[in-house]
Structures are given as structure tokens and as C-alpha cells.
Coordinates of C-alpha atoms in Angstrom, one line a residue:
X104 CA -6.2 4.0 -24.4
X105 CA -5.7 1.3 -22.1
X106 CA -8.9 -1.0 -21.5
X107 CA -11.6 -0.6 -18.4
X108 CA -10.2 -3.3 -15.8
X109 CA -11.8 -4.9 -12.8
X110 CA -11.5 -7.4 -10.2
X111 CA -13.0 -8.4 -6.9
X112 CA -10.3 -7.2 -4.4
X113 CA -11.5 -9.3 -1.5
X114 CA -11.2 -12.8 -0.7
X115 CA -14.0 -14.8 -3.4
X116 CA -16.0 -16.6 -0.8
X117 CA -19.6 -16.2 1.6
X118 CA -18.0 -13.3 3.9
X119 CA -20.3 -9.9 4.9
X120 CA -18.6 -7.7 2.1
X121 CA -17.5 -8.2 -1.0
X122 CA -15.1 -5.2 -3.0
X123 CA -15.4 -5.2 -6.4
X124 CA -13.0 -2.8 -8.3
X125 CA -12.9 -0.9 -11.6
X126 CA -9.8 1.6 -12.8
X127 CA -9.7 2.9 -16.1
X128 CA -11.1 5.9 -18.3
X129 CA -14.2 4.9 -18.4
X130 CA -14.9 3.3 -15.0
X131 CA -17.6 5.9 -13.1
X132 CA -19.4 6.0 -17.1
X133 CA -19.9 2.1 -17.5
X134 CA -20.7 1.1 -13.6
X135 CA -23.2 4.1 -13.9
X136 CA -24.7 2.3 -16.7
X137 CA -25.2 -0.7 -14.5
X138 CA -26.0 1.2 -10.8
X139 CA -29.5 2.4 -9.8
X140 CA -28.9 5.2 -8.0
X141 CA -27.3 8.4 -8.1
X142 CA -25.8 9.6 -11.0
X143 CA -22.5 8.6 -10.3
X144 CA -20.5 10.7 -13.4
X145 CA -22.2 14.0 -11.4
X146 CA -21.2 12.9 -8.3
X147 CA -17.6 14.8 -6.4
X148 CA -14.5 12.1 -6.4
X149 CA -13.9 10.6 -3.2
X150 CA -17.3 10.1 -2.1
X151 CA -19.9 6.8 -1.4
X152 CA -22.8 6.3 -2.2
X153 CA -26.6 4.0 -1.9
X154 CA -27.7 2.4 -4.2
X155 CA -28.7 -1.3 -6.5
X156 CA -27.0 -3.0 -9.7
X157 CA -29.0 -4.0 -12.0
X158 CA -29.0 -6.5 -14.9
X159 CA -31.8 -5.3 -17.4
X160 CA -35.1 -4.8 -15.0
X161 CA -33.5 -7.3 -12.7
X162 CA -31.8 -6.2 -9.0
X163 CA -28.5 -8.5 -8.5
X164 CA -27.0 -6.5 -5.5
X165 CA -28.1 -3.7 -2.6
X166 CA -24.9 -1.6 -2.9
X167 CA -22.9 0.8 -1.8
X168 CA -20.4 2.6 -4.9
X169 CA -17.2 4.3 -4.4
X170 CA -16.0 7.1 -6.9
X171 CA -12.4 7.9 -6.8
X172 CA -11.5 10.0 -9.9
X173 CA -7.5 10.2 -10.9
X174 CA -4.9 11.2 -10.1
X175 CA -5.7 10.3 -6.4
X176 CA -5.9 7.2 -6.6
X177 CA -4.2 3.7 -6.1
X178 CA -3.9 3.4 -10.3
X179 CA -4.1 7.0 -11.2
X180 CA -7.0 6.4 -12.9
X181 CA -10.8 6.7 -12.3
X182 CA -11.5 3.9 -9.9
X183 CA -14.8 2.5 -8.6
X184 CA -15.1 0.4 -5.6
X185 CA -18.4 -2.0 -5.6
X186 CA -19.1 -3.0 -2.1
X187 CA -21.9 -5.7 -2.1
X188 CA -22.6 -8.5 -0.2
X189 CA -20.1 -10.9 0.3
X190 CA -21.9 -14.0 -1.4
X191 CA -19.9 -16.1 -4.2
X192 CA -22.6 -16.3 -6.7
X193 CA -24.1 -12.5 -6.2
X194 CA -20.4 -11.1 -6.7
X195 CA -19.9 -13.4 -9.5
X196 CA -23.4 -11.8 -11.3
X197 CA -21.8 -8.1 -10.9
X198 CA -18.4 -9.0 -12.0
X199 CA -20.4 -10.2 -14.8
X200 CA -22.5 -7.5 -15.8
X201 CA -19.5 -5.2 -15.9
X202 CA -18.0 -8.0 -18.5
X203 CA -21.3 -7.2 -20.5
X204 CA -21.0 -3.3 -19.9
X205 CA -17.5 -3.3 -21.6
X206 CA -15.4 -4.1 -19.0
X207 CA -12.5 -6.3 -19.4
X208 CA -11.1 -8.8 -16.0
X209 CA -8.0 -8.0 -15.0
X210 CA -4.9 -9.7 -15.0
X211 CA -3.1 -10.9 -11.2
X212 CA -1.7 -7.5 -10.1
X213 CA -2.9 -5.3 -12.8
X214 CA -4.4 -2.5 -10.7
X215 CA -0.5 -2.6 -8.9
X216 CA 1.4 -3.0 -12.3
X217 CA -0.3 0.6 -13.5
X218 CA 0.2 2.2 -10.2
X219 CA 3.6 1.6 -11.2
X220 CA 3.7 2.3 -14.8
X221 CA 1.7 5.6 -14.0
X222 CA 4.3 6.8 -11.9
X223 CA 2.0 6.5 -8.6
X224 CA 5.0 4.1 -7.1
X225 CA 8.5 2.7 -8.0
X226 CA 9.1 -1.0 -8.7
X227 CA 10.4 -1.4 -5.2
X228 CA 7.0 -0.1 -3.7
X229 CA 5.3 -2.4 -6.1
X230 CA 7.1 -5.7 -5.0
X231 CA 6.4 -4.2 -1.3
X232 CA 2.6 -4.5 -2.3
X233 CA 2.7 -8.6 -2.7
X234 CA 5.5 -8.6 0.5
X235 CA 3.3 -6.8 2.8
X236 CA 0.2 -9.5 1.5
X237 CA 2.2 -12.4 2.4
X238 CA 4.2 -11.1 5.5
X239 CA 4.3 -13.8 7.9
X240 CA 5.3 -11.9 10.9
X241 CA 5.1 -8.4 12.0
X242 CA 8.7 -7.6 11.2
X243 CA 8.0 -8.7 7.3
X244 CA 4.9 -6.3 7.8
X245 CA 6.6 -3.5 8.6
X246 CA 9.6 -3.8 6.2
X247 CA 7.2 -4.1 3.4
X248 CA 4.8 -0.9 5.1
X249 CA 8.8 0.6 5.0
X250 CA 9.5 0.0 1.8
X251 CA 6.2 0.9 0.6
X252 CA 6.6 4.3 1.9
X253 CA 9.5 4.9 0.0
X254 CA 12.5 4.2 2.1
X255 CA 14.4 1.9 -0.2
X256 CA 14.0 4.6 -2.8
X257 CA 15.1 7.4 -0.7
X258 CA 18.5 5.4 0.0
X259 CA 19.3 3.7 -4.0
X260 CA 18.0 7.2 -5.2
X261 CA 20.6 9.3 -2.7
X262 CA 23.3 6.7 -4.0
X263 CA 22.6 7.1 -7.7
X264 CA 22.8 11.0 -7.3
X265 CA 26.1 10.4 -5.8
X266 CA 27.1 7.6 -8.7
X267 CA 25.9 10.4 -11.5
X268 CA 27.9 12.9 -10.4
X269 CA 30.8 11.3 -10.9
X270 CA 29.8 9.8 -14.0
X271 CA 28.7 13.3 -15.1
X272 CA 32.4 14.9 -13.8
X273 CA 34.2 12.3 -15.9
X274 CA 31.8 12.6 -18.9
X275 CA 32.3 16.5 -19.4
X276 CA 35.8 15.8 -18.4
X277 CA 36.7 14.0 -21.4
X278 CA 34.5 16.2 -23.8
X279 CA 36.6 19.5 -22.5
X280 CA 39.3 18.5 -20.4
X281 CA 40.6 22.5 -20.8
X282 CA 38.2 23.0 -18.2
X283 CA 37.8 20.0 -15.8
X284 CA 40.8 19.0 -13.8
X285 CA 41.4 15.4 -13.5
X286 CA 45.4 14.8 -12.3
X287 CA 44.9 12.8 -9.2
X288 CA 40.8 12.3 -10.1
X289 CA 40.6 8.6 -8.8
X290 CA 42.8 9.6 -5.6
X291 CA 40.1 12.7 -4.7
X292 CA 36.8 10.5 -5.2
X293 CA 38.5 6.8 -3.4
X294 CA 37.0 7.5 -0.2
X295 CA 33.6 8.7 -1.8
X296 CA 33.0 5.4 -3.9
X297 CA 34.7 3.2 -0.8
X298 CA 31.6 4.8 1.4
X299 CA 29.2 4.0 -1.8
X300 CA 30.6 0.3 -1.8
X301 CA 30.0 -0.3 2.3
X302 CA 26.1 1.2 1.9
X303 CA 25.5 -1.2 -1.0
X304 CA 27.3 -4.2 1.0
X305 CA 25.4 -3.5 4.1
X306 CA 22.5 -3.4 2.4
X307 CA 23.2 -6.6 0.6
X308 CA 23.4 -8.2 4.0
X309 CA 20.1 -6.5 5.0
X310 CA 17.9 -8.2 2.0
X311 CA 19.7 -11.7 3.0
X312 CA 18.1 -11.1 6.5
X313 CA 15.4 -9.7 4.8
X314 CA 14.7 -12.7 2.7
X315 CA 14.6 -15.0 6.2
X316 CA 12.6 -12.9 7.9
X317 CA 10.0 -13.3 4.7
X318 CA 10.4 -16.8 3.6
X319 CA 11.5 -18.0 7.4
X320 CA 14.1 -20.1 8.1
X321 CA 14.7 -23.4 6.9
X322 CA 15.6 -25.4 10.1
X323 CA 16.4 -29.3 10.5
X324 CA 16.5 -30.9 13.9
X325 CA 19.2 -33.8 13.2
X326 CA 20.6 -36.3 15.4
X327 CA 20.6 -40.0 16.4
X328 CA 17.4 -42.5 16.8
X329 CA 16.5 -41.6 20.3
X330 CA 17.8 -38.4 20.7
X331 CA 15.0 -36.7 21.3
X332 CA 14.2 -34.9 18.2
X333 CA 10.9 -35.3 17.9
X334 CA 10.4 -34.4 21.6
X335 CA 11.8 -31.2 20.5
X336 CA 9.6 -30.5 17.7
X337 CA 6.8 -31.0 19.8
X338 CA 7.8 -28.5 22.1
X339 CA 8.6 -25.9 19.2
X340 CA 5.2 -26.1 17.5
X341 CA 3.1 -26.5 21.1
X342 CA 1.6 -29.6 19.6
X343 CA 2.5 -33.7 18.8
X344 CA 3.5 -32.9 15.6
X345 CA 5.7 -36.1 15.6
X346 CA 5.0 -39.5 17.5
X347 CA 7.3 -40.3 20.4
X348 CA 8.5 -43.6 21.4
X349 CA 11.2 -44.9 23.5
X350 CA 11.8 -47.4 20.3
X351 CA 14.7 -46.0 18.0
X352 CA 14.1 -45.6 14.5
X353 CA 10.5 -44.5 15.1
X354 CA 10.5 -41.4 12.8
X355 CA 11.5 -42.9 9.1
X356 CA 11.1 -40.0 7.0
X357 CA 11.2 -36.0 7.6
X358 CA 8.4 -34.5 9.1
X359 CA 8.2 -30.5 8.2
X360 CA 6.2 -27.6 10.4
X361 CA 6.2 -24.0 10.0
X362 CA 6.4 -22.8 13.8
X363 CA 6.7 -18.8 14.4
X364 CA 8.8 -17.9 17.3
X365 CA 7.9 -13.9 18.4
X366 CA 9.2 -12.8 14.8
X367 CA 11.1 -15.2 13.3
X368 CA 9.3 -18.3 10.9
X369 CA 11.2 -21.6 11.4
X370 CA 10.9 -23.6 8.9
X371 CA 11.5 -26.7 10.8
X372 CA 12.2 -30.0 9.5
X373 CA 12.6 -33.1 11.7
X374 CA 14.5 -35.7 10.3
X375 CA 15.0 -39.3 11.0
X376 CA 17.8 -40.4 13.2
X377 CA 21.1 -40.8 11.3
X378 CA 22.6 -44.1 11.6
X379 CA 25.2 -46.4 9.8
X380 CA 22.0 -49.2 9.3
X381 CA 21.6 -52.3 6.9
X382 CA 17.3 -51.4 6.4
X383 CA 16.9 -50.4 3.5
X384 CA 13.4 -48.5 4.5
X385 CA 16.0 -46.7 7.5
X386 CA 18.8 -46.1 4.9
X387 CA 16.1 -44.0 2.5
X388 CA 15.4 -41.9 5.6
X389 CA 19.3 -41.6 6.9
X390 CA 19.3 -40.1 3.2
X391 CA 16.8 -37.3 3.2
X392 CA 17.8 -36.4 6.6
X393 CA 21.2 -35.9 5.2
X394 CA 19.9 -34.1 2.4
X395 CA 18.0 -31.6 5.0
X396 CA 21.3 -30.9 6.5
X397 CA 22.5 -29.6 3.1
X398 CA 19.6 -27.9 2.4
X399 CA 19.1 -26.1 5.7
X400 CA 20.2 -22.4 7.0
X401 CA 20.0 -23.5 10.8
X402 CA 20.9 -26.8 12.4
X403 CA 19.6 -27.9 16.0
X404 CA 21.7 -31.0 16.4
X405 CA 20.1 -33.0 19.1
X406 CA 22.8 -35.5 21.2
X407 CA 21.5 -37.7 23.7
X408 CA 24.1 -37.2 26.7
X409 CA 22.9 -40.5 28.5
X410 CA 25.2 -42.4 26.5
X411 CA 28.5 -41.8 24.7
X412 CA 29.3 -40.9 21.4
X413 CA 29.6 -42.8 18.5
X414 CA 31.2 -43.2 14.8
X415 CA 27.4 -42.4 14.1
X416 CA 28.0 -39.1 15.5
X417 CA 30.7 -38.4 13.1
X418 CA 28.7 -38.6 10.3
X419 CA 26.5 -36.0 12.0
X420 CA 29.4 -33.2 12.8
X421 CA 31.2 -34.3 9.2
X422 CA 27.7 -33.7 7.4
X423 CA 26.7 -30.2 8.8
X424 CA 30.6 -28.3 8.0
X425 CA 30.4 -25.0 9.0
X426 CA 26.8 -24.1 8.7
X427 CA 25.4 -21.9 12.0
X428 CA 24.4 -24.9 14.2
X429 CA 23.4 -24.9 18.0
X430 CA 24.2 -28.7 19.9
X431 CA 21.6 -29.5 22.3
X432 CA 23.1 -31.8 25.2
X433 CA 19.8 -33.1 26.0
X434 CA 18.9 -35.4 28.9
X435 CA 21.1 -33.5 30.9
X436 CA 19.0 -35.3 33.6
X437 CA 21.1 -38.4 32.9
X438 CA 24.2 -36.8 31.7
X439 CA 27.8 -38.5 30.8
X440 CA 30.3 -36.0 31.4
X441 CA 32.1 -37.8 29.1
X442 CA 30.2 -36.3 26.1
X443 CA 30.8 -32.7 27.0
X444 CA 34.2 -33.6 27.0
X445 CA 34.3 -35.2 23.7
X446 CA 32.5 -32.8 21.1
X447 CA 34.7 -30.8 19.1
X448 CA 35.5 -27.6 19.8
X449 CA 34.4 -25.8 16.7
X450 CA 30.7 -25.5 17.8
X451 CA 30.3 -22.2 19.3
X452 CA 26.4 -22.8 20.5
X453 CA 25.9 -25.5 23.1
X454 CA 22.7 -25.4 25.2
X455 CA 22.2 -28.3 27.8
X456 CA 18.5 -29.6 27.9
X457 CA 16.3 -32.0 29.0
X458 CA 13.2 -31.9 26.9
X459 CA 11.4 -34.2 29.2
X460 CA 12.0 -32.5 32.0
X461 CA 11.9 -28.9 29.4
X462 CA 14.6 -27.6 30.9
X463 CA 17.2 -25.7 28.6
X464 CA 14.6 -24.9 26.1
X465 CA 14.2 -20.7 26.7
X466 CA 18.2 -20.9 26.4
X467 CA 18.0 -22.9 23.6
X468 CA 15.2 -20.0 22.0
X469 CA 17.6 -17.0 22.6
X470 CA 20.1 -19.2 20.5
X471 CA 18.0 -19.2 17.9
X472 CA 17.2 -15.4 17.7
X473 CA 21.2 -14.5 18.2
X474 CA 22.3 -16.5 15.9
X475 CA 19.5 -15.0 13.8
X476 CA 20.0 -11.2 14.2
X477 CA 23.9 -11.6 14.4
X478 CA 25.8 -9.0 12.5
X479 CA 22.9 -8.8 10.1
X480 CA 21.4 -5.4 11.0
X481 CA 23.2 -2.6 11.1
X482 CA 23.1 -0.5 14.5
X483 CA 21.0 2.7 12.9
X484 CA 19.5 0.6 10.2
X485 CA 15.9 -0.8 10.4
X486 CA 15.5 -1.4 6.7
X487 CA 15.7 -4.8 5.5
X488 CA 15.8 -5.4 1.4
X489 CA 13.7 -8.7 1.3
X490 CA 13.5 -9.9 -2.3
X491 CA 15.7 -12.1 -4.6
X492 CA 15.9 -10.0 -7.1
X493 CA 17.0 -6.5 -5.3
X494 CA 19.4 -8.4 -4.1
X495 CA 20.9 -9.8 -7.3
X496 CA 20.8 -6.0 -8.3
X497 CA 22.1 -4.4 -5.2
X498 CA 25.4 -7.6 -5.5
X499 CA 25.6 -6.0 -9.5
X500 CA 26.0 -2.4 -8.4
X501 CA 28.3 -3.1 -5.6
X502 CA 30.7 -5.3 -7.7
X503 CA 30.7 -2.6 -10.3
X504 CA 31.8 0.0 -7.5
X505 CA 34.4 -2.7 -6.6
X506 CA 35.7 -2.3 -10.0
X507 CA 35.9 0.8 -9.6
X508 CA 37.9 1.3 -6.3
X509 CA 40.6 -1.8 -8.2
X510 CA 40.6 1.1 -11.1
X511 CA 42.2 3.8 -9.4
X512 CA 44.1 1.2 -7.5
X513 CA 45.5 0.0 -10.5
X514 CA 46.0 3.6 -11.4
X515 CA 43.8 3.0 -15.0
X516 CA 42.4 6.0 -17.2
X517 CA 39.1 7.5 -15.9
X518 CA 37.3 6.5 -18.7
X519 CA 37.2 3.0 -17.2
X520 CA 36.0 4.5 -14.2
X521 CA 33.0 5.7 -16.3
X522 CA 31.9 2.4 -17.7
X523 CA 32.0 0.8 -13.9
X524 CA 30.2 3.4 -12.3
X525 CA 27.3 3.6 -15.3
X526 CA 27.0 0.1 -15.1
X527 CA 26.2 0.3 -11.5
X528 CA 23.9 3.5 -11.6
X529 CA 21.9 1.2 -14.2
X530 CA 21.8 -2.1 -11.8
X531 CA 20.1 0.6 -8.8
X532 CA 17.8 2.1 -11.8
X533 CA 16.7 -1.9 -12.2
X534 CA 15.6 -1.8 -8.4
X535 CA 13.6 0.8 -9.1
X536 CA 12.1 -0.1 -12.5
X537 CA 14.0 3.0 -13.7
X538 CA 15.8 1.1 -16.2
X539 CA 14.1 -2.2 -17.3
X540 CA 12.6 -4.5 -19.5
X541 CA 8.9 -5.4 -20.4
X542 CA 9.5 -8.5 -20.0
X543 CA 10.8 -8.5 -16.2
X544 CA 7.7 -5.8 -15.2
X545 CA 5.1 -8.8 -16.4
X546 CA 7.3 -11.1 -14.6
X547 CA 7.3 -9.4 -11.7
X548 CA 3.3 -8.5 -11.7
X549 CA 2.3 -12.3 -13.1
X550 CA 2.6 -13.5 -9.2
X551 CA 0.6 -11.4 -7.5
X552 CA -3.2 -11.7 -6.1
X553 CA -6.2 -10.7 -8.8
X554 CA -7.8 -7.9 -7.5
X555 CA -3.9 -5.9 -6.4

């Protein structure tokens, strides 16, 4: 029988309320032992009720006890919810005397780890849980409230039905092939597994956009001294974030700020100016900011237009490669024509600005979100796969179905066809913690809040 957990599911600190809560068998028996009140195994499920905790003779809270009996609840088991006053010390003394009663803590994501393992919710759900906790921005919200209502299960379980099918055709084909016709099998089910192999791929490129639009993008403004990089990060976060001089060279290191623009988390990183210099202090920062270039998912190279380019600006262009990038032309107040003229013509976003004048700059955001959003949602698709591991899965099963489709190109035996398509049913079943390891499941849970 699994052990009587709890944990206080609110934030510990002085607040108004304070949640403490308890799943297990014997939850309503042991914080009845501890409650002055009602009679809270007598009580019907679902219902609140007035009352005091008590310690021996002595009154640590005023409360009010929740009594939620399985199997409607978040754990499937019997769960209490304490609600006390929100006072560090006071919640500590309860947690405590349901320690004494019997009760053991929980682990970080417990209560969420045997929603799962009770079959309340899928593995997916479950990793929507922590998502939806640490959503940055309302579209992370409601991707994880998306996910969390099932609809990444109702797409990988409508593919696996499609995947078994086959596997279960081909199986019973080989067993009694008197009664299963497989001439020309491959040929019939090619466009079936080609449509199998575009859903997985577009949803591969949903969790990559997915796993921005949670972790936010990692963003470096680069540039020479004196471009006006720092003006620009200024602007972005609505605050002096950097110092701003007319003296060049005055930002030595990288500066980093989280700035959230509508939906979309920048993770921006202004870097010192880059520079063919002999200071040594200079040289370390020309090197980091380097390193942020190779790091980053989004360049915003700054050139001042005031003066013409430079070897300096070679190192710039040669650095960055092919990586999305928008060129700001700023102090377009000043301009040399000459610089337009000179850039190469490989660089598909170029926004003129002046950041003193902030001019440019509401072009220069629209950039940002089309390069952002570009080919990376489908057009009746609002479902974004935003976790590492999914994804890792999802890039499994659809290489698997691309084994399969090189199969019946090949014109192989269906028996290979088999092995390919099982081993991608099993990479979806992964997703859904339908076919997985111990191991990964305490993996998975070990990151979460206590109290979820």
C-alpha cells in the first residue's frame, strides 16, 4: 500500500492562506486524528468544513479542511486539503503534526507522479503540469492548458491506432498468409504511412516552436563599438539596462535581460562591440561576444550607417553564417548610402533605424515575431509539442516511418516493414508513458515543485 503523503501546495512564506495537502489511503483517518471539528471520515466527499488542529491539548491553526475521497480526485486517492493561515512557522507546526500522525513528506511532484501512475492522466498531461507552472507567456499557458486537456494524446493516440493496424495486418499476415493478401501490400499502405510521416514532421516542428515559445529565445544584439547596441537594449527592456556613452568600447562584457515582447521571451544578450583590438581586457569581450553569436537562435546585428564599413564588419557577417538574423541600419539620421550599398545580399531582414531618434523600431518588432512564427505553425494547427524529450521521441517515430516508406521503395519483405513500424508505435507509447522505464518516470517527476 503506498504511504500517506503530504505537502504544502502553496508558496512557503507569510501570505493570507496557506494549502496543505494529504493523498493517500489513509488521509481523511489521520488528519481527523489531528482536526477539532467535525468528524471528518463521516463527512460526504467533496465538501469543507470549520474547524482547529490540534497538537495534544494545544490549538496550532483556525482551519478550514477539504475532503475529497477517490477516484475524483487530482491523485485518485483520498485527498485532504488544509487551508490555514498563510504564516511560515504555523504551516510548518501542521505539516508537522501530520509527520507525527503517520504521515510521510512528499517527494517534488509526487501528488502529479501518481495522478499519472493511477491512470488519472498520461505522461504528456503530467509534463504539461510543470509547463503550465512555469509558462512565461500566455501562449506557453495555453499550450500547456492544451496539452493538459488531452490534445497531444488525442493526436499520438489516433496515429498509433493507425501504426497498429498495420503492424497487426502484417503480423496475422505472416501467421496465415492463406487468408491475408499481401501482393502489392507496401504499394496499397505508401500513401497511408507517407500521411503518418508529414503529421509526425509537422509536429516535430511544432515542439521546436514550442520549446521557444517556453524557454524564449536566445537573442544577441552584436555589432561594432558605437553602434548602438546598448541604445537598443534599452529600448527593448523599457529600462537602462546598459550604460550609454559616445566613448567606444564602453560595454566590455555581455550584458543578458529577459524582455517579453506580447508573447514571445527574448532572451537577449548584448555583447561588446567586435573589433580587431590589441587590449587584452577588449579581446576577452570581442570573445564572448563571439561566442553569443554561436550560441544564439536570433541575431539583431546593429551597423552604424554614419560611417562606412570595415574589415571589422567582416568578422561580424563571417561569424553569424546563416543563422535567422535581422541588420539594423541604424542612425539612418546620418546615413551613408554607401553602406546600403555594400552589405551582402544574403540577408533577407534589413530594418533602417535610428534608435535616438526611435524610429525603425516597431518595424524592427514585427521582424522579430515573422521571423519567429515563420513556417513553424501549421495553418489549422494550434498545438505546439514544447518539451525536449517529446521531441526526441516524436524525431524516433518519424525516422522509423521513414524507414518504412525506403522499405517498400526498396521493394523489401513486409516483415521489415513490421519491425519499423513497432519501433515507432513504441517511440509514441514513450510520449505517453505507455511504454517506459522507472527510471525516466522519477526523472521526469524529480524537477517539479513540492506540493504538485
Amino acid at each position: 500500500m503506498e504511504a500517506t503523503i503530504a505537502a504544502v501546495a502553496t508558496a512557503l512564506g507569510n501570505g493570507s492562506i496557506s494549502i496543505i495537502r494529504v493523498s493517500g489511503t489513509d488521509a481523511v483517518s489521520i488528519v481527523n486524528g489531528i482536526f477539532d471539528g467535525v468528524d471528518l471520515t463521516t463527512v460526504p466527499t467533496h465538501t469543507i468544513h470549520y474547524g482547529h488542529i490540534r497538537e495534544g491539548d494545544t490549538i496550532i491553526d483556525e482551519v478550514m479542511v477539504t475532503v475529497m475521497r477517490a477516484p475524483r480526485t487530482y491523485t485518485r486517492e483520498d485527498v485532504v486539503e488544509i487551508n490555514g493561515h498563510g504564516g511560515i512557522l504555523v504551516t510548518k507546526r501542521v505539516l508537522q503534526a501530520l509527520f507525527d500522525a503517520g504521515v510521510r513528506e512528499a517527494e517534488p511532484g509526487e501528488f502529479t507522479k501518481r495522478a499519472f501512475l493511477n491512470g488519472r492522466i498520461d505522461l504528456a498531461q503530467a509534463e504539461s503540469v510543470m509547463d503550465l507552472i512555469q509558462a512565461k507567456n500566455q501562449m506557453a499557458i495555453t499550450n500547456s492548458l492544451n496539452q493538459l486537456s488531452g490534445r497531444t494524446t488525442e493526436k499520438i493516440r489516433v496515429l498509433r491506432e493507425k501504426i497498429l493496424s498495420e503492424i497487426a495486418y502484417i503480423e496475422a499476415a505472416l501467421d496465415d498468409p492463406e487468408y491475408y493478401e499481401m501482393s502489392s501490400y507496401g504499394e496499397r499502405i505508401r500513401e497511408d504511412i507517407a500521411a503518418i510521416e508529414a503529421r509526425l514532421a509537422a509536429m516535430i516542428r511544432q515542439a521546436e516552436n514550442g520549446e521557444m515559445m517556453r524557454d524564449g529565445i536566445t537573442t544577441a544584439i552584436v555589432g561594432l563599438p558605437n553602434a548602438g547596441k546598448s541604445s537598443l537594449l534599452n529600448y527593448l527592456a523599457n529600462r537602462e539596462r546598459a550604460i550609454v556613452t559616445d566613448i567606444a568600447g564602453t560595454t566590455r562584457d555581455t550584458i543578458e535581460e529577459r524582455i517579453l515582447m506580447d508573447d514571445i521571451v527574448l532572451n537577449m544578450v548584448d555583447t561588446a562591440g567586435i573589433r580587431d583590438t590589441t587590449d587584452a581586457v577588449e579581446r576577452i569581450g570581442v570573445r564572448r561576444s563571439l561566442e553569443s553569436i554561436e550560441r544564439a537562435q536570433l541575431i539583431l546585428y546593429v551597423i552604424d550607417t554614419s560611417v562606412p564599413l570595415t574589415p571589422d564588419n567582416d568578422i561580424i557577417f563571417d561569424a553569424i553564417g546563416d543563422k535567422k538574423t535581422i541588420i539594423l541600419l541604424n542612425k539612418t539620421d546620418c546615413q551613408n548610402s554607401e553602406v546600403v550599398n555594400e552589405l551582402p545580399s544574403a540577408f533577407e531582414h534589413v530594418i533602417h533605424t535610428s534608435l535616438t531618434e526611435e524610429t525603425g523600431l516597431e518595424a524592427l518588432k514585427d521582424c522579430i515575431r515573422e521571423i519567429v512564427y515563420e513556417g513553424s505553425v501549421e495553418p489549422d494547427e494550434d498545438l505546439y509539442v514544447a518539451n525536449e524529450r517529446q521531441r526526441r521521441l516524436l524525431i524516433a517515430a518519424r525516422d522509423a516511418v521513414q524507414r518504412v516508406l525506403d522499405t517498400i521503395d526498396e521493394g523489401f519483405a513486409e516483415d521489415f516493414l513490421s519491425i519499423d513500424l513497432t519501433e515507432a508505435y513504441a517511440s509514441l507509447g514513450k510520449i505517453l508513458g505507455e511504454e517506459i522505464e522507472e527510471d525516466i518516470i522519477n526523472k521526469i517527476f524529480k524537477d517539479f515543485c513540492m506540493g504538485k
